XYZ file of C-alpha atoms in Angstrom:
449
model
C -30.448 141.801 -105.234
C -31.166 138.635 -103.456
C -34.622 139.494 -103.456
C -35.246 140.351 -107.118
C -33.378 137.205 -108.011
C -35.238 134.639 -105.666
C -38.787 136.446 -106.846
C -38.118 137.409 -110.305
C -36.399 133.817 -110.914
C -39.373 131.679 -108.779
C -41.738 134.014 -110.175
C -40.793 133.058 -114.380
C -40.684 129.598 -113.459
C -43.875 129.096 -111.717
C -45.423 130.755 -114.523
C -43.750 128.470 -117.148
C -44.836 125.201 -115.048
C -48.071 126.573 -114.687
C -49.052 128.009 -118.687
C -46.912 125.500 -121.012
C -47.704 122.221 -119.028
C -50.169 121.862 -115.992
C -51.495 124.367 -113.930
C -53.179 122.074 -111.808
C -49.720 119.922 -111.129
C -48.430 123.355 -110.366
C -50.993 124.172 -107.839
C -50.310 120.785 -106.282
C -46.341 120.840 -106.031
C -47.240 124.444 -104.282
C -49.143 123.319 -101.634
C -46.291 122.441 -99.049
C -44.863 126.396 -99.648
C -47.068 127.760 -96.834
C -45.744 125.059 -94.577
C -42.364 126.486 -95.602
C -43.553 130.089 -94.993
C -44.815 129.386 -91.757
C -41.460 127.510 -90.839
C -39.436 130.459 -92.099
C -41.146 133.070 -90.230
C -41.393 130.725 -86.892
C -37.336 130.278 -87.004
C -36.825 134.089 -88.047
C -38.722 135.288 -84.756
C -35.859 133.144 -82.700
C -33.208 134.164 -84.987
C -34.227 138.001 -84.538
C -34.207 136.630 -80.525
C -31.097 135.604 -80.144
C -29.178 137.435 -82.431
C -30.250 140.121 -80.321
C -28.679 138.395 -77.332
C -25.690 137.692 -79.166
C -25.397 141.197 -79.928
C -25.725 142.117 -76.410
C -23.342 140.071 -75.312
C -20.773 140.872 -77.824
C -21.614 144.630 -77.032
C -20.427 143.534 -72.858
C -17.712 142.135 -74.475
C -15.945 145.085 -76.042
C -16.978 147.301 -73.186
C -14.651 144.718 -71.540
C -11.877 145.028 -73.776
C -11.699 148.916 -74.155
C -12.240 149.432 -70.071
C -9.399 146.556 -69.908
C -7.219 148.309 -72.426
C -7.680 151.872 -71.294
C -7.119 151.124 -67.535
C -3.940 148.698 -67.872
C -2.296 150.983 -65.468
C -4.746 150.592 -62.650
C -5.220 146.658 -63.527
C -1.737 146.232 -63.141
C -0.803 148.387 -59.990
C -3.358 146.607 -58.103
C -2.205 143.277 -59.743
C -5.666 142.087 -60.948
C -4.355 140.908 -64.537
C -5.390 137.217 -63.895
C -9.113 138.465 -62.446
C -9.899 140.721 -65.118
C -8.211 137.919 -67.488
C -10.811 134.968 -66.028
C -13.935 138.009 -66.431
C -12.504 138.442 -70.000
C -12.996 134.371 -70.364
C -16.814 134.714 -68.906
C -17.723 137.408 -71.455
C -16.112 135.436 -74.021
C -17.464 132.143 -73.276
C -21.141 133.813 -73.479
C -20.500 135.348 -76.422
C -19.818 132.022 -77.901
C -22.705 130.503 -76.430
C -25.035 132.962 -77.560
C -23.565 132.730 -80.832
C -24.054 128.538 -80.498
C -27.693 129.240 -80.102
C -27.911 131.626 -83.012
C -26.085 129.176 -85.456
C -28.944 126.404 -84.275
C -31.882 127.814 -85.350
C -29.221 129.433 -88.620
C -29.040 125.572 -89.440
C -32.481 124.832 -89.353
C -32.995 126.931 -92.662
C -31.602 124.764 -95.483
C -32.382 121.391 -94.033
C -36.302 122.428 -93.604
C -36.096 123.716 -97.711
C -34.600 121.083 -98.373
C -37.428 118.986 -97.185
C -40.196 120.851 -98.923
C -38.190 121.366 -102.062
C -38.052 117.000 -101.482
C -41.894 116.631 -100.851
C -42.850 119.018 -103.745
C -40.607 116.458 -105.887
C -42.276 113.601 -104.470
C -45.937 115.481 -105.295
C -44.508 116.039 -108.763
C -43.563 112.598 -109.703
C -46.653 111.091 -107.701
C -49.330 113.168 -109.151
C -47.553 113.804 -112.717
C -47.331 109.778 -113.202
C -51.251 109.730 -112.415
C -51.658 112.586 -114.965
C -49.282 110.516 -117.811
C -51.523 107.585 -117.261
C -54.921 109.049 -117.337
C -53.414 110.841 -120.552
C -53.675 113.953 -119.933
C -49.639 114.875 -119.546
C -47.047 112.978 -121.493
C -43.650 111.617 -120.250
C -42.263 114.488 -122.449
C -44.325 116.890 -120.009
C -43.082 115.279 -116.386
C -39.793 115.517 -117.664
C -39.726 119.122 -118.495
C -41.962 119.609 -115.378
C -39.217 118.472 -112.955
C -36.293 120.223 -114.779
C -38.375 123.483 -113.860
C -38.629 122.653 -110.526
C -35.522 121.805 -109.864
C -35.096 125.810 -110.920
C -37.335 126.490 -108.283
C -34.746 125.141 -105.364
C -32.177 128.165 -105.897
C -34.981 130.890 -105.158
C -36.330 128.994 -102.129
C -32.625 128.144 -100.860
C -32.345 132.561 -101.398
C -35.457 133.607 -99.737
C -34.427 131.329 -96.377
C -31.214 132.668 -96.583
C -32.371 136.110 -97.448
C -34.503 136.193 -93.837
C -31.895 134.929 -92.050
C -29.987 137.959 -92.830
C -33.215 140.289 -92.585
C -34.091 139.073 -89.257
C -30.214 139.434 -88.203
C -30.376 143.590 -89.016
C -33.793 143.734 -87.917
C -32.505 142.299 -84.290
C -29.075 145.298 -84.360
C -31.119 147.936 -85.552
C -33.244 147.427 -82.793
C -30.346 148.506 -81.012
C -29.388 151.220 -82.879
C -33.209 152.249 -83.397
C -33.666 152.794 -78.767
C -30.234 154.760 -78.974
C -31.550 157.039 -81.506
C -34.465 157.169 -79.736
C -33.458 158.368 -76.771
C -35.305 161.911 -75.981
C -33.678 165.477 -76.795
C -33.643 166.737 -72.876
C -32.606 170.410 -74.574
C -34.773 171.448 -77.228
C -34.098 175.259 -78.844
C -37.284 177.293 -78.215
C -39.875 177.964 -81.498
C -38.241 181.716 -81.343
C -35.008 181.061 -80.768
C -32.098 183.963 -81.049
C -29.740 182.869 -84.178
C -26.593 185.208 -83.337
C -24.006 184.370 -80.738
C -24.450 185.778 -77.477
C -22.099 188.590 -76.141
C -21.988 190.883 -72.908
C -22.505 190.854 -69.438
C -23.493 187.074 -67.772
C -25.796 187.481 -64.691
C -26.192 184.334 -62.323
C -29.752 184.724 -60.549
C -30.190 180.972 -59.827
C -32.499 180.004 -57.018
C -32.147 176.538 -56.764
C -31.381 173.664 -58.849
C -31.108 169.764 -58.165
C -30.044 167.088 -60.446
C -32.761 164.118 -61.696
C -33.362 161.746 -59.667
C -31.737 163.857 -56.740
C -33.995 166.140 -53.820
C -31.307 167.718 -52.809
C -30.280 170.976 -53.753
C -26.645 170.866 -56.139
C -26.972 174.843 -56.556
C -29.144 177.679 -54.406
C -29.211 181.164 -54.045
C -26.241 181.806 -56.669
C -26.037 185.648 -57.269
C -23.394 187.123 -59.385
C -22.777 189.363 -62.275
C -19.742 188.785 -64.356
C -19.160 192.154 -66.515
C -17.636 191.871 -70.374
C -14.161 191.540 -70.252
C -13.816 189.888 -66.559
C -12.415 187.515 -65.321
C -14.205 184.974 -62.546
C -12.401 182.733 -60.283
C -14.633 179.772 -58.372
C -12.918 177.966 -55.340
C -14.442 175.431 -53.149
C -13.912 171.960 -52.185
C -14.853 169.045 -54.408
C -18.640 168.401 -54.733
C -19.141 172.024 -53.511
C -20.864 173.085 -57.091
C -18.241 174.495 -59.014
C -18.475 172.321 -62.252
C -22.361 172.389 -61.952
C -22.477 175.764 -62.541
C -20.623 175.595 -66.023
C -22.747 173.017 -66.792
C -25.973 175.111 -66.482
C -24.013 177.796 -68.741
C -23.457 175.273 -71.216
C -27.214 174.218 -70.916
C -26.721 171.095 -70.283
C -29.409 171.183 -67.844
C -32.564 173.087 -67.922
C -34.676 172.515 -65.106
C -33.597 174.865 -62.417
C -35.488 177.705 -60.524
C -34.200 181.482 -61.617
C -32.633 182.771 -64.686
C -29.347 183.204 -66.133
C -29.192 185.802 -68.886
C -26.550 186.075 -71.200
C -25.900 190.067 -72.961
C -29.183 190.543 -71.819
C -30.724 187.492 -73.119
C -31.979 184.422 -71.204
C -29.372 181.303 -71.848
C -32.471 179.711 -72.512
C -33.429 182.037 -75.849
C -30.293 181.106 -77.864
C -30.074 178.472 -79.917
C -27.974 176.020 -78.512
C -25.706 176.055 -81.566
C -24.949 179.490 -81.249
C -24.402 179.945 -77.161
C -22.133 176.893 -77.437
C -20.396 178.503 -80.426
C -19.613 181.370 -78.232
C -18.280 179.380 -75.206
C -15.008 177.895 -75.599
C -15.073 175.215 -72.894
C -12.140 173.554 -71.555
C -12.867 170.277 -69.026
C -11.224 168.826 -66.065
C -11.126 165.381 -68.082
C -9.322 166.231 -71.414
C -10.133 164.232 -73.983
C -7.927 164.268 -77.425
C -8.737 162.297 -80.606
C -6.542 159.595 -82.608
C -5.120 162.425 -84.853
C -2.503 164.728 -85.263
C -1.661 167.716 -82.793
C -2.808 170.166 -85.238
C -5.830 168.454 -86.346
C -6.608 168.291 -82.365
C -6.109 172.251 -81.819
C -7.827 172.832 -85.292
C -11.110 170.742 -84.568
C -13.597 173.249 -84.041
C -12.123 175.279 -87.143
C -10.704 172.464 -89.710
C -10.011 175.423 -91.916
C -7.625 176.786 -90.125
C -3.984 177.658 -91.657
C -0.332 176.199 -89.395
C -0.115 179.268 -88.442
C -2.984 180.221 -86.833
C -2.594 176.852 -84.701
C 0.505 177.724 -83.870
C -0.358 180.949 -82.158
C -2.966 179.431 -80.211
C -0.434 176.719 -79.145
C 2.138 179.686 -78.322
C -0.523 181.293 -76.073
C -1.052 177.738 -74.251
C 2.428 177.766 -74.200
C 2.449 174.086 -75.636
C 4.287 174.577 -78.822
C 7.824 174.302 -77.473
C 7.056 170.972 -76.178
C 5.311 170.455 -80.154
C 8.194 171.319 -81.587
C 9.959 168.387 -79.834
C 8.293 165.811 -80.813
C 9.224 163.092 -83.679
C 7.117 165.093 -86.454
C 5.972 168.163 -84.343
C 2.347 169.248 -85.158
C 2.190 166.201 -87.475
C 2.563 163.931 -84.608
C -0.455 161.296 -83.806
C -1.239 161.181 -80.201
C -2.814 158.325 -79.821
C -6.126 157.256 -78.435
C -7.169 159.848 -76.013
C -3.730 161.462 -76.172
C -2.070 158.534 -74.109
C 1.386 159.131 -75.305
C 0.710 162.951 -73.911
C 1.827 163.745 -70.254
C -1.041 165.247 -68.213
C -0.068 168.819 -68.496
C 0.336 168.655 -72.363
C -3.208 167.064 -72.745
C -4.486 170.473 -70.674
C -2.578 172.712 -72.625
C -3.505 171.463 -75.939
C -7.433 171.493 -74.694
C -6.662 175.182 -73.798
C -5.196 175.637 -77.451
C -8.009 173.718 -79.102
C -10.966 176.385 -76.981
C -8.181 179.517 -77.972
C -9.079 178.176 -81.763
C -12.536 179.321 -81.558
C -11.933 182.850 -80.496
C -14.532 182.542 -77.944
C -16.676 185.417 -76.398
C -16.643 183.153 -72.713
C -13.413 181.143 -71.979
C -14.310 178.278 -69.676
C -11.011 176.628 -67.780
C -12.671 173.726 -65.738
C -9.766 173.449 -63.087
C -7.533 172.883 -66.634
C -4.419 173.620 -65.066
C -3.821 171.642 -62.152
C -1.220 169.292 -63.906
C 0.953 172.493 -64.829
C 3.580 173.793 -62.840
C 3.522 177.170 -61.205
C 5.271 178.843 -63.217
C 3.548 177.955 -66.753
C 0.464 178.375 -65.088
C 1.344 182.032 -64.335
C 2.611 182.575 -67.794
C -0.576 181.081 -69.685
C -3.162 183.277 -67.126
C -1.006 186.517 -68.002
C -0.952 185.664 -72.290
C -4.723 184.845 -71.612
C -5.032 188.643 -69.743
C -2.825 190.414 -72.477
C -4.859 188.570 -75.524
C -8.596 188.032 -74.143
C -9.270 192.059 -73.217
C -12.754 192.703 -73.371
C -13.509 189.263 -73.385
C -15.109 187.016 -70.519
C -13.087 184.397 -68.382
C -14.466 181.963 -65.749
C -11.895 179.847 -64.040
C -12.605 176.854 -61.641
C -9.605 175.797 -59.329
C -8.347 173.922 -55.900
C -5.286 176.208 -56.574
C -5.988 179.611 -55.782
C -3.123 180.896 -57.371
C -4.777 180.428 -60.996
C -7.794 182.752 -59.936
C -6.271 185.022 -57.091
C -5.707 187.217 -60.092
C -9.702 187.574 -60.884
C -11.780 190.744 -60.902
C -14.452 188.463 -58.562
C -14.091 185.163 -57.245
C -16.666 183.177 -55.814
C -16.288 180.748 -52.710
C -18.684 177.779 -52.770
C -19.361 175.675 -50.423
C -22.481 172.339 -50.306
C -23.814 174.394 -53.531
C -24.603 177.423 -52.459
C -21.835 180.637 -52.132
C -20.441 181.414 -49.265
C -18.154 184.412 -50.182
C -17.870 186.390 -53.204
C -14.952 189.284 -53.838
C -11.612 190.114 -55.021
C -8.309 188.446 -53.790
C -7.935 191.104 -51.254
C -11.582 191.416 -49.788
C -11.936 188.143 -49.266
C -8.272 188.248 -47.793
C -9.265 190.649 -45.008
C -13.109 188.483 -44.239
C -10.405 185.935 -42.827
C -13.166 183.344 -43.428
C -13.186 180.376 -45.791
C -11.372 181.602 -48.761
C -8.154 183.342 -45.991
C -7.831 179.388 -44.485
C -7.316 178.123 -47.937
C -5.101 180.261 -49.319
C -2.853 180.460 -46.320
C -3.118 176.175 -46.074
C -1.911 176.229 -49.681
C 1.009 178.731 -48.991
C 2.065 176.630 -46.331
C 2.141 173.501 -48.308
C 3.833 175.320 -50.496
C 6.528 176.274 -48.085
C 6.609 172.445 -46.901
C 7.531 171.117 -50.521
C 9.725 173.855 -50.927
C 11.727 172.922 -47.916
C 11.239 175.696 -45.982
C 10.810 175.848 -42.270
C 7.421 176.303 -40.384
């Protein structure tokens, strides 16, 4: 709008100075606008510059904030509030400074109009009191003459202030222009499969290492996980456990060997689809700012109370729901703070029940539950997921001991594979953790070595 009015408004009067009294004092009173042109573009360039700092800056600064905000807990039990208070001051005191510089080059704007707009007055008077006098303009004319161009200081004042605020989005979109920028990594193949994967999931990975890494994070992973199973994965932390749900979800696709899905290379579905079919529950839960029911219902909005509520009943969460203040209406909060651990990783398991999924993914989900929940969500996960696929990833072998196969890794590579009992009798890696874990057990239980 700005735009129109400053050209459409500049543009009628120019014409009226220039056909119904003088062109040539028109010409002349124009001459300085390329001076203000130039100056225009020159300060836009530093605007663009440091608004772009600014923006930077400001960016650091709520980074600060939320980090500040979402770790008060940890600030606070090591009693850093006044250090992370004087790092708060830095960021702030940049921002402002940044900001200083962007509001000195914003002030240059009007005052350098304002000059031109003053010398093409000065040209106007100088030269139109030559013209009166050699007769070719009268008084009449100079009059009307500088009436019109004191129309012409509105759309000058608009076009300045209209590329100050050009050169300000040019300088964030920038921004916004590398994130979006930022490459695919996973693209879906030209002849992609369009229907959601279902059946047996073979493991024939060779070797894979992350970017930037030479070491290997997987090798020689063999397994084959029939429809319907269940697969338990043990091992210590860093051993490869999560990495290997992480090439199912194709996050990743630069590894050495194959991993076929009903048959089907991972690689061959759309992403769309396998990810449909995967209902993937993470070690680090993370809820929205909604209600409980609008957290369980996110991957299927359309879903009735009901239906939420028997996923919740399976996750064994909606007791504790039916506690709270307004029960599924309750808001958690940001990132479910007002949650306890072990209701955050039930509702996550509720949320993955919701979409029915072909592959049930539990990323070491239950380690904030108590034995005896976790025993009664695995066996309502047995009676309600037959002929459907489970992988579970613990440090607590009681949440997989139950598995038709269970995989032991260890430095990314396995180092057993069998049932509960098999590996029982190898006496190897899998036999010293689960009798450790019994004994701590014992320990906390009171019992006597």
């Amino acid at each position: 709008m700005t735009l129109v009015d400053s050209l459409a408004t500049g543009g009628f009067v120019i014409a009226a100075m220039a056909l119904t009294i003088s062109w040539k004092l028109t010409l002349i009173v124009l001459l300085p606008l390329p001076l203000m042109a130039y100056m225009t573009n020159y300060y836009g360039k530093l605007m663009h510059q440091r608004f772009h700092k600014a923006q930077e800056a400001f960016s650091s600064l709520n980074d600060k904030t939320q980090e500040s905000i979402s770790g008060m807990k940890v600030i606070k039990t090591f009693g850093q509030e006044k250090e992370d208070i004087e790092d708060f001051k830095r960021l702030s005191h940049t921002v402002v400074d940044e900001n200083i510089k962007v509001a000195r080059v914003d002030s240059l704007f009007d005052p350098t109009i304002s000059a031109i707009i003053g010398v093409c007055y000065l040209l106007a008077i100088g030269f139109g009191s030559y013209f009166v006098v050699s007769g070719s303009m009268t008084i009449g004319d100079l009059v009307a003459f500088t009436a019109y161009l004191g129309l012409l200081v509105w759309p000058m004042l608009a076009f300045g202030w209209l590329f100050n605020i050009v050169e300000r989005g040019r300088a964030s979109y920038d921004r916004i222009r590398l994130l979006l920028a930022a490459p695919v990594e996973i693209e879906d193949q030209e002849d992609a499969v369009d229907f959601k994967p279902q059946g047996d999931l073979v493991f024939a990975l060779e070797r894979f290492n992350f970017t930037g890494d030479e070491r290997a994070a997987l090798q020689n992973i063999h397994f084959r996980l029939k429809q319907g199973e269940t697969l338990g994965i043990a091992g210590k932390t860093g051993s490869g456990k999560s990495a290997i749900l992480r090439l199912l979800l194709r996050e990743f696709d630069q590894y050495e060997g194959e991993i076929t899905f009903g048959g089907i290379s991972i690689n061959e579905y759309k992403k769309q689809y396998l990810r449909e079919a995967i209902g993937y529950v993470p070690q680090e839960h993370f809820l929205f700012s909604t209600t409980i029911a609008g957290n369980i219902a996110f991957a299927r909005p359309e879903a009735t109370l009901e239906e939420v509520q028997e996923a919740a009943k399976l996750a064994y969460i909606h007791e504790d729901i039916l506690n709270f203040t307004n029960g599924y209406e309750t808001v958690v909060g940001e990132r479910g703070v007002s949650l306890s651990g072990g209701q955050k990783q039930r509702i996550s398991i509720a949320r993955a029940l919701m979409m029915k999924p072909e592959l049930l993914i539990l990323d070491d989900s239950l380690s904030a539950v108590d034995a005896k929940t976790e025993e009664a969500i695995l066996s309502s996960l047995k009676e309600t997921r037959s002929g459907q696929t489970t992988i579970i990833t613990s440090h607590r072998l009681s949440a997989i001991q139950h598995a038709h196969q269970i995989l032991v890794m260890h430095e990314g590579t396995v180092a057993e594979i069998g049932t509960h009992a098999e590996l029982m009798s190898k006496r190897g890696r899998y036999y010293e953790m689960y009798e450790l874990q019994q004994l701590e057990a014992l320990v906390e239980q009171g019992g006597e070595l």
